[in-house]
Amino acid sequence: MIDTQFQSSEWMSGLNRKDKNKVLKQCERTILCIPSEERKPLTEKEVVVALGVRRAVVFYDEQTNGYWVRGSDEEYRLFLERLSERGLPGYTTREVDWEGREGERLAQKLVYDMRLQTGGGPSQSQKSIEQRAEASSTSLLIQAAKNNDTEIGKSLDLPVDTTPDASGSGSVSPPSSPRETSSQTGYTHDNARTPTEEVLDKHRPKKARHKQNEGVKGNTASSLNKSTSQPSTPYLDIAFAKFSPELVSYIFKLCLEDVTSSEEHNHILEKLASHEGHCLEVLENASSLWTKITSTSPEVHIKKALDLSKQRPLHIEAGPKPSSSAALNVTLLTTFILHIDHHRARWASLELLFPSSMLKRVKKHLAHPAPCLETLSLSMADAALETGLALPVDDSTLRGEIGTPLDILGRKAGKLERVTLNNIPCLWDPTPFVNVIDISLSNGIHLRYTDLILFFRHSTLLRSLHLINIKIVGEVPRVVEQVIPLPNLVEIVLVELIEPMGLGSLYLSLDAPSCDLLHLDLRPSMTFLNHPALEERAAPTVQKALASNSTSYLLFRSNANTQSASWQSEEEVARKGRDGRPAFNICLRSTDTRLASLFCAFVRGVQTYVNVGNIVVDVGDSVSGAIVEPFGLDLDDIVPTLFPESFQGINVVELRAEIVDGYLQHLKEMVASEGSEVQWCFGSLQTLRLRAIPEVELEVIPDESARCNVESLVSHISEKRYGAANVPHGEGLGMSLALHGLFMIETATGQHLENEDTLHGIAIDHSAAVLIYHREEEAD
């Protein structure tokens, strides 16, 4: 348990029980996200937009080069569900590792931040860490004067932020998210001292320090006049007195090189620009440092950055401030857009998160060309609901915008290469933007199918395609006669969680032989499932995914009137993401109970093109008989039709199921039906793994017709697999049954398993189970 690991730790000793429990709770709810490739640092805004939640917390972890992410307490379950369904593009996610030091680092970070928020100082262990960091920074600055310019440029690494203590000396803060940097440390841009000031102050001549202290405290008029008439040289000018302007500029670039966000980048720029003298002149002449423009910066800094960036391309991020009211955010964003609009010719990237009340205004501003724009990301700030689009009931202005044209850049493509549109209920025509290489459209964007087909026919450079819960208007999607070749397309994500939109027909119309990441989550028609080209389209990606690993997973889920079948690579199951390797996740949802059989036929069809290797079948609770009928639906049979014949010809090595102990009849019929003409369909089955659903998780008890105990199931499998006369004995048993959870077994069976771990020729692994004995007459 997490609490037993850290309760006695020194850095936890200063917290009361309530705060300790809060830290442990936050630890348990934190997920680690590791980037799969070189990319921009993960921000809270990116998580909010990707998952459609209202708030997220992000911490950077230097050891793993990843990010600790958690949702708010109110949206904790929604956060995990969205993360499981959608993932974070470009990141692999996993739980925090509590066996090593990873969990301890997270807990220490949370404890440290909690102390800052409550006004308490850091713990003794944290102070020692900060003192060592401060000492190393000081030594580095002193040593720098002895080195030549080239060596200094390679080695100098200035701390980027400090938290002042009561004595006025600085201590180096651990990395945190941009938002926490400003809100938790408790100081503003105007009164905070830079880390260079803190460090160099200790090494100024004693007399000079004494003069400054006298001037600040106002002890004597003479000292005040003296300090006024002879102002001290700026700290940075003292530190860099022997450095060339080129080297000083290079040092500033090093200070900003690994900054986690544009917001923090501008925060540090404001700190550096607060100095006067020669270094300020160097900073203001370094135009490349002023190209990141954020709406959360003060208006004075925004104007200064736009001016000092000269003619360089601009990278712009705009979004509402979490601490400001809705009305104030609209005013701030409107003003910001007016500022950047005058520099439209220099836009290189624009990321805009705006409230729904500004949709019409944003459309107007984006309707003019931006010839240098390469990356465009637009998202309406209202969190996406289960319907895929947040539409306030009383917002008649927004409702009037639904389905209206979205004119981007006056239909002038320019240099545009990457487009992201999220939660915008307008009709967009992508056909002018045929040079785009990455396109992501999600949650309510309206598209004509004919426009999509025309766009794909001319977009030979396209590398990444994401269409998630879009709305197709006009012509019903169909498979085109002439397949569209997309030789450079390596990533396809098509999702229909809300309603069927015919994206399956679009997938069958595309030929992407280079695709190595395929995610399909569709509501298909019978025409799609029976289309002869379906297996052929998916086969190349499956082949790449299984080239390095021969195991994949078939997953079946039943949700009353919705049947879900999914086929995933092992990497997809283990990591929930790409992690630099090819992966596939093909999921089909339908109200037809024949889906399971049709999906198995699809897998067999792919097998004719590719050696799919070993397959693990996981049916979840689909055969438990304990599924709740939602909304009072009167369904005759809510258990999916999973016949043994469906799996014939598929190399199933493991079968997993969640069951209710004592009610195993549905599983028994799925493995080997009583009336089946085929004796045994799982010729390669090595392990049957059963998890008993705890009583506290049960919402309904299965029907009495599903009564069947473990002994009956094992006997039935043995008879079907081996026949009555060929039951194996001793070593070399061909199959095992692994039990997890609480199981009731007959006393005779329990006594038998105490001496021998086999039953009817099947090995029984009950190391993870609790077996309760009972006599047969007691069961009756």
mmCIF file with all atom_site columns, N, CA and C in Angstrom, residues 343-373:
data_model
loop_
_atom_site.group_PDB
_atom_site.id
_atom_site.type_symbol
_atom_site.label_atom_id
_atom_site.label_alt_id
_atom_site.label_comp_id
_atom_site.label_asym_id
_atom_site.label_entity_id
_atom_site.label_seq_id
_atom_site.pdbx_PDB_ins_code
_atom_site.Cartn_x
_atom_site.Cartn_y
_atom_site.Cartn_z
_atom_site.occupancy
_atom_site.B_iso_or_equiv
_atom_site.pdbx_formal_charge
_atom_site.auth_seq_id
_atom_site.auth_comp_id
_atom_site.auth_asym_id
_atom_site.auth_atom_id
_atom_site.pdbx_PDB_model_num
ATOM 1  N N  . HIS A 1 343 ? 0.029   41.529 -36.992 1.00 0.00 ? 343 HIS A N  1
ATOM 2  C CA . HIS A 1 343 ? 1.255   40.818 -37.363 1.00 0.00 ? 343 HIS A CA 1
ATOM 3  C C  . HIS A 1 343 ? 0.921   39.494 -38.057 1.00 0.00 ? 343 HIS A C  1
ATOM 4  N N  . ARG A 1 344 ? -0.229  39.466 -38.692 1.00 0.00 ? 344 ARG A N  1
ATOM 5  C CA . ARG A 1 344 ? -0.711  38.235 -39.334 1.00 0.00 ? 344 ARG A CA 1
ATOM 6  C C  . ARG A 1 344 ? 0.308   37.668 -40.324 1.00 0.00 ? 344 ARG A C  1
ATOM 7  N N  . ALA A 1 345 ? 1.033   38.504 -41.006 1.00 0.00 ? 345 ALA A N  1
ATOM 8  C CA . ALA A 1 345 ? 1.987   38.041 -42.018 1.00 0.00 ? 345 ALA A CA 1
ATOM 9  C C  . ALA A 1 345 ? 3.124   37.236 -41.405 1.00 0.00 ? 345 ALA A C  1
ATOM 10 N N  . ARG A 1 346 ? 3.301   37.342 -40.064 1.00 0.00 ? 346 ARG A N  1
ATOM 11 C CA . ARG A 1 346 ? 4.400   36.627 -39.416 1.00 0.00 ? 346 ARG A CA 1
ATOM 12 C C  . ARG A 1 346 ? 3.934   35.413 -38.627 1.00 0.00 ? 346 ARG A C  1
ATOM 13 N N  . TRP A 1 347 ? 2.647   35.103 -38.629 1.00 0.00 ? 347 TRP A N  1
ATOM 14 C CA . TRP A 1 347 ? 2.171   33.937 -37.891 1.00 0.00 ? 347 TRP A CA 1
ATOM 15 C C  . TRP A 1 347 ? 2.842   32.668 -38.420 1.00 0.00 ? 347 TRP A C  1
ATOM 16 N N  . ALA A 1 348 ? 3.476   31.922 -37.527 1.00 0.00 ? 348 ALA A N  1
ATOM 17 C CA . ALA A 1 348 ? 4.018   30.602 -37.898 1.00 0.00 ? 348 ALA A CA 1
ATOM 18 C C  . ALA A 1 348 ? 3.176   29.492 -37.282 1.00 0.00 ? 348 ALA A C  1
ATOM 19 N N  . SER A 1 349 ? 2.704   29.703 -36.056 1.00 0.00 ? 349 SER A N  1
ATOM 20 C CA . SER A 1 349 ? 1.797   28.745 -35.420 1.00 0.00 ? 349 SER A CA 1
ATOM 21 C C  . SER A 1 349 ? 0.803   29.519 -34.565 1.00 0.00 ? 349 SER A C  1
ATOM 22 N N  . LEU A 1 350 ? -0.424  29.050 -34.546 1.00 0.00 ? 350 LEU A N  1
ATOM 23 C CA . LEU A 1 350 ? -1.483  29.686 -33.764 1.00 0.00 ? 350 LEU A CA 1
ATOM 24 C C  . LEU A 1 350 ? -2.289  28.616 -33.058 1.00 0.00 ? 350 LEU A C  1
ATOM 25 N N  . GLU A 1 351 ? -2.270  28.669 -31.730 1.00 0.00 ? 351 GLU A N  1
ATOM 26 C CA . GLU A 1 351 ? -3.060  27.748 -30.912 1.00 0.00 ? 351 GLU A CA 1
ATOM 27 C C  . GLU A 1 351 ? -4.044  28.584 -30.108 1.00 0.00 ? 351 GLU A C  1
ATOM 28 N N  . LEU A 1 352 ? -5.339  28.417 -30.399 1.00 0.00 ? 352 LEU A N  1
ATOM 29 C CA . LEU A 1 352 ? -6.359  29.298 -29.822 1.00 0.00 ? 352 LEU A CA 1
ATOM 30 C C  . LEU A 1 352 ? -7.432  28.469 -29.135 1.00 0.00 ? 352 LEU A C  1
ATOM 31 N N  . LEU A 1 353 ? -7.572  28.694 -27.828 1.00 0.00 ? 353 LEU A N  1
ATOM 32 C CA . LEU A 1 353 ? -8.628  28.091 -27.025 1.00 0.00 ? 353 LEU A CA 1
ATOM 33 C C  . LEU A 1 353 ? -9.548  29.216 -26.574 1.00 0.00 ? 353 LEU A C  1
ATOM 34 N N  . PHE A 1 354 ? -10.819 29.172 -27.000 1.00 0.00 ? 354 PHE A N  1
ATOM 35 C CA . PHE A 1 354 ? -11.703 30.314 -26.777 1.00 0.00 ? 354 PHE A CA 1
ATOM 36 C C  . PHE A 1 354 ? -13.064 29.862 -26.270 1.00 0.00 ? 354 PHE A C  1
ATOM 37 N N  . PRO A 1 355 ? -13.777 30.717 -25.532 1.00 0.00 ? 355 PRO A N  1
ATOM 38 C CA . PRO A 1 355 ? -15.124 30.369 -25.059 1.00 0.00 ? 355 PRO A CA 1
ATOM 39 C C  . PRO A 1 355 ? -16.133 30.397 -26.200 1.00 0.00 ? 355 PRO A C  1
ATOM 40 N N  . SER A 1 356 ? -17.237 29.709 -26.023 1.00 0.00 ? 356 SER A N  1
ATOM 41 C CA . SER A 1 356 ? -18.237 29.583 -27.091 1.00 0.00 ? 356 SER A CA 1
ATOM 42 C C  . SER A 1 356 ? -18.831 30.929 -27.488 1.00 0.00 ? 356 SER A C  1
ATOM 43 N N  . SER A 1 357 ? -18.851 31.882 -26.561 1.00 0.00 ? 357 SER A N  1
ATOM 44 C CA . SER A 1 357 ? -19.422 33.199 -26.884 1.00 0.00 ? 357 SER A CA 1
ATOM 45 C C  . SER A 1 357 ? -18.575 33.966 -27.894 1.00 0.00 ? 357 SER A C  1
ATOM 46 N N  . MET A 1 358 ? -17.338 33.513 -28.126 1.00 0.00 ? 358 MET A N  1
ATOM 47 C CA . MET A 1 358 ? -16.454 34.205 -29.066 1.00 0.00 ? 358 MET A CA 1
ATOM 48 C C  . MET A 1 358 ? -16.366 33.522 -30.424 1.00 0.00 ? 358 MET A C  1
ATOM 49 N N  . LEU A 1 359 ? -17.143 32.469 -30.650 1.00 0.00 ? 359 LEU A N  1
ATOM 50 C CA . LEU A 1 359 ? -17.017 31.700 -31.884 1.00 0.00 ? 359 LEU A CA 1
ATOM 51 C C  . LEU A 1 359 ? -17.178 32.569 -33.126 1.00 0.00 ? 359 LEU A C  1
ATOM 52 N N  . LYS A 1 360 ? -18.217 33.380 -33.161 1.00 0.00 ? 360 LYS A N  1
ATOM 53 C CA . LYS A 1 360 ? -18.462 34.217 -34.338 1.00 0.00 ? 360 LYS A CA 1
ATOM 54 C C  . LYS A 1 360 ? -17.323 35.217 -34.554 1.00 0.00 ? 360 LYS A C  1
ATOM 55 N N  . ARG A 1 361 ? -16.815 35.779 -33.452 1.00 0.00 ? 361 ARG A N  1
ATOM 56 C CA . ARG A 1 361 ? -15.735 36.752 -33.538 1.00 0.00 ? 361 ARG A CA 1
ATOM 57 C C  . ARG A 1 361 ? -14.441 36.099 -34.032 1.00 0.00 ? 361 ARG A C  1
ATOM 58 N N  . VAL A 1 362 ? -14.153 34.892 -33.533 1.00 0.00 ? 362 VAL A N  1
ATOM 59 C CA . VAL A 1 362 ? -12.942 34.177 -33.952 1.00 0.00 ? 362 VAL A CA 1
ATOM 60 C C  . VAL A 1 362 ? -13.018 33.827 -35.434 1.00 0.00 ? 362 VAL A C  1
ATOM 61 N N  . LYS A 1 363 ? -14.176 33.383 -35.881 1.00 0.00 ? 363 LYS A N  1
ATOM 62 C CA . LYS A 1 363 ? -14.342 33.058 -37.304 1.00 0.00 ? 363 LYS A CA 1
ATOM 63 C C  . LYS A 1 363 ? -14.037 34.273 -38.186 1.00 0.00 ? 363 LYS A C  1
ATOM 64 N N  . LYS A 1 364 ? -14.476 35.435 -37.737 1.00 0.00 ? 364 LYS A N  1
ATOM 65 C CA . LYS A 1 364 ? -14.250 36.655 -38.524 1.00 0.00 ? 364 LYS A CA 1
ATOM 66 C C  . LYS A 1 364 ? -12.762 36.969 -38.634 1.00 0.00 ? 364 LYS A C  1
ATOM 67 N N  . HIS A 1 365 ? -12.029 36.824 -37.541 1.00 0.00 ? 365 HIS A N  1
ATOM 68 C CA . HIS A 1 365 ? -10.607 37.151 -37.543 1.00 0.00 ? 365 HIS A CA 1
ATOM 69 C C  . HIS A 1 365 ? -9.791  36.143 -38.359 1.00 0.00 ? 365 HIS A C  1
ATOM 70 N N  . LEU A 1 366 ? -10.243 34.899 -38.411 1.00 0.00 ? 366 LEU A N  1
ATOM 71 C CA . LEU A 1 366 ? -9.478  33.866 -39.117 1.00 0.00 ? 366 LEU A CA 1
ATOM 72 C C  . LEU A 1 366 ? -9.848  33.757 -40.593 1.00 0.00 ? 366 LEU A C  1
ATOM 73 N N  . ALA A 1 367 ? -10.722 34.607 -41.057 1.00 0.00 ? 367 ALA A N  1
ATOM 74 C CA . ALA A 1 367 ? -11.184 34.508 -42.445 1.00 0.00 ? 367 ALA A CA 1
ATOM 75 C C  . ALA A 1 367 ? -10.248 35.177 -43.434 1.00 0.00 ? 367 ALA A C  1
ATOM 76 N N  . HIS A 1 368 ? -9.112  35.707 -42.947 1.00 0.00 ? 368 HIS A N  1
ATOM 77 C CA . HIS A 1 368 ? -8.163  36.382 -43.838 1.00 0.00 ? 368 HIS A CA 1
ATOM 78 C C  . HIS A 1 368 ? -6.874  35.573 -43.923 1.00 0.00 ? 368 HIS A C  1
ATOM 79 N N  . PRO A 1 369 ? -6.137  35.665 -45.015 1.00 0.00 ? 369 PRO A N  1
ATOM 80 C CA . PRO A 1 369 ? -4.935  34.843 -45.216 1.00 0.00 ? 369 PRO A CA 1
ATOM 81 C C  . PRO A 1 369 ? -3.837  35.141 -44.193 1.00 0.00 ? 369 PRO A C  1
ATOM 82 N N  . ALA A 1 370 ? -3.063  34.113 -43.893 1.00 0.00 ? 370 ALA A N  1
ATOM 83 C CA . ALA A 1 370 ? -1.836  34.224 -43.089 1.00 0.00 ? 370 ALA A CA 1
ATOM 84 C C  . ALA A 1 370 ? -0.788  33.405 -43.829 1.00 0.00 ? 370 ALA A C  1
ATOM 85 N N  . PRO A 1 371 ? -0.055  34.004 -44.734 1.00 0.00 ? 371 PRO A N  1
ATOM 86 C CA . PRO A 1 371 ? 0.762   33.256 -45.700 1.00 0.00 ? 371 PRO A CA 1
ATOM 87 C C  . PRO A 1 371 ? 1.857   32.393 -45.097 1.00 0.00 ? 371 PRO A C  1
ATOM 88 N N  . CYS A 1 372 ? 2.348   32.722 -43.885 1.00 0.00 ? 372 CYS A N  1
ATOM 89 C CA . CYS A 1 372 ? 3.439   31.949 -43.282 1.00 0.00 ? 372 CYS A CA 1
ATOM 90 C C  . CYS A 1 372 ? 2.964   30.956 -42.234 1.00 0.00 ? 372 CYS A C  1
ATOM 91 N N  . LEU A 1 373 ? 1.665   30.882 -41.996 1.00 0.00 ? 373 LEU A N  1
ATOM 92 C CA . LEU A 1 373 ? 1.136   30.010 -40.947 1.00 0.00 ? 373 LEU A CA 1
ATOM 93 C C  . LEU A 1 373 ? 1.340   28.543 -41.323 1.00 0.00 ? 373 LEU A C  1
#
